[in-house]
Short mmCIF file of C-alpha atoms in Angstrom, two decimals:
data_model
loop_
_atom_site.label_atom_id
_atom_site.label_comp_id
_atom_site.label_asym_id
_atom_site.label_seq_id
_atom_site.Cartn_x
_atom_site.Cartn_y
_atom_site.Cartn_z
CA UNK A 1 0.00 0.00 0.00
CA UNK A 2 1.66 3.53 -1.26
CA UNK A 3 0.90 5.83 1.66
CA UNK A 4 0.78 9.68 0.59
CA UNK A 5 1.46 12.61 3.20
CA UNK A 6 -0.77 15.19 3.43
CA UNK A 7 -0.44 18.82 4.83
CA UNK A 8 -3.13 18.85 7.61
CA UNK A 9 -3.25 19.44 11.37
CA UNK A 10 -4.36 16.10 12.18
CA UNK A 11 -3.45 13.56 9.23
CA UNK A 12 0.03 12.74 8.18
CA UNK A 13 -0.29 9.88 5.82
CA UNK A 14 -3.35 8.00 4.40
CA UNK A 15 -3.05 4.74 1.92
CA UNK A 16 -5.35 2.75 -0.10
CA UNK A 17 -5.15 -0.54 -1.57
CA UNK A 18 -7.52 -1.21 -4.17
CA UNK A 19 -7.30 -4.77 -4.44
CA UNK A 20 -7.83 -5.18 -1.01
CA UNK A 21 -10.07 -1.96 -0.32
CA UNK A 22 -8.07 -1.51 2.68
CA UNK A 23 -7.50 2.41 3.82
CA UNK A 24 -4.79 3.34 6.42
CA UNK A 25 -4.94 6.76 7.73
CA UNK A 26 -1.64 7.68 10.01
CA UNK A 27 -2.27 10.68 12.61
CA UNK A 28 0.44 12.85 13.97
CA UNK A 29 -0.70 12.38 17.22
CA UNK A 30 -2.57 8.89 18.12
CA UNK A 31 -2.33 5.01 16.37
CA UNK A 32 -2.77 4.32 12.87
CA UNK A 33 -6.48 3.50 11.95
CA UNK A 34 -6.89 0.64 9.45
CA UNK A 35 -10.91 0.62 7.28
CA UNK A 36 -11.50 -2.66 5.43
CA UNK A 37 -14.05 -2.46 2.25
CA UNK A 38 -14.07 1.23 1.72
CA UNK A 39 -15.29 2.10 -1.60
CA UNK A 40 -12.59 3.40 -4.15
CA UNK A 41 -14.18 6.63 -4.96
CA UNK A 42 -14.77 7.29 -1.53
CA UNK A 43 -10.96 7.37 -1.32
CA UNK A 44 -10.70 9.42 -4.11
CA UNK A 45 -13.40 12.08 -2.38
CA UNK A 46 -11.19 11.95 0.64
CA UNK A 47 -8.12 13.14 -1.28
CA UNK A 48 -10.08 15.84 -3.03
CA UNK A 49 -11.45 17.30 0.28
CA UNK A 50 -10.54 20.39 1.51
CA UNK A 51 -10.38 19.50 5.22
CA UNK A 52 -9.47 16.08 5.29
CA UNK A 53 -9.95 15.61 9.25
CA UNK A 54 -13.27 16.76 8.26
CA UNK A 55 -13.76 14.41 5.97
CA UNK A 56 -12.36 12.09 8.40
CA UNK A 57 -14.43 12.93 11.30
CA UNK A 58 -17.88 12.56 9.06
CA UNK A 59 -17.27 9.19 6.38
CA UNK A 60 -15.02 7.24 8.00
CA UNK A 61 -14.26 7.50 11.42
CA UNK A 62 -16.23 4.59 13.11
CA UNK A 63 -17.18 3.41 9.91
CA UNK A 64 -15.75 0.21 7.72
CA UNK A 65 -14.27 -1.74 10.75
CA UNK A 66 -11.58 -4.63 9.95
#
């Protein structure tokens, strides 16, 4: 999985693996966070947002559990 830093107060790195439909979002302050069967274009909205905590916070956090 080819992680990809972002600049953000919150998120350093997020991945996706489209094979897999794994996401892994690294945080500059607390534990990676792995999401199993996340849709790839919800991916793709992610790294479009503006805010991508935001994002974060509203389609994914607590959502797609491994």
């Amino acid at each position: 999985m080819q992680m990809q830093a972002f600049k953000s107060s919150t998120i350093e790195v997020v991945g996706y693996d489209k094979d897999s439909r794994k996401m892994r979002v690294a945080f500059k302050d607390r534990p990676v966070q792995e999401f199993c069967h996340v849709p790839e274009q919800l991916f793709s909205d992610f790294l479009k947002a503006r805010s991508k905590n935001r994002f974060y916070k509203r389609h994914l956090q607590n959502l797609f559990p491994c």
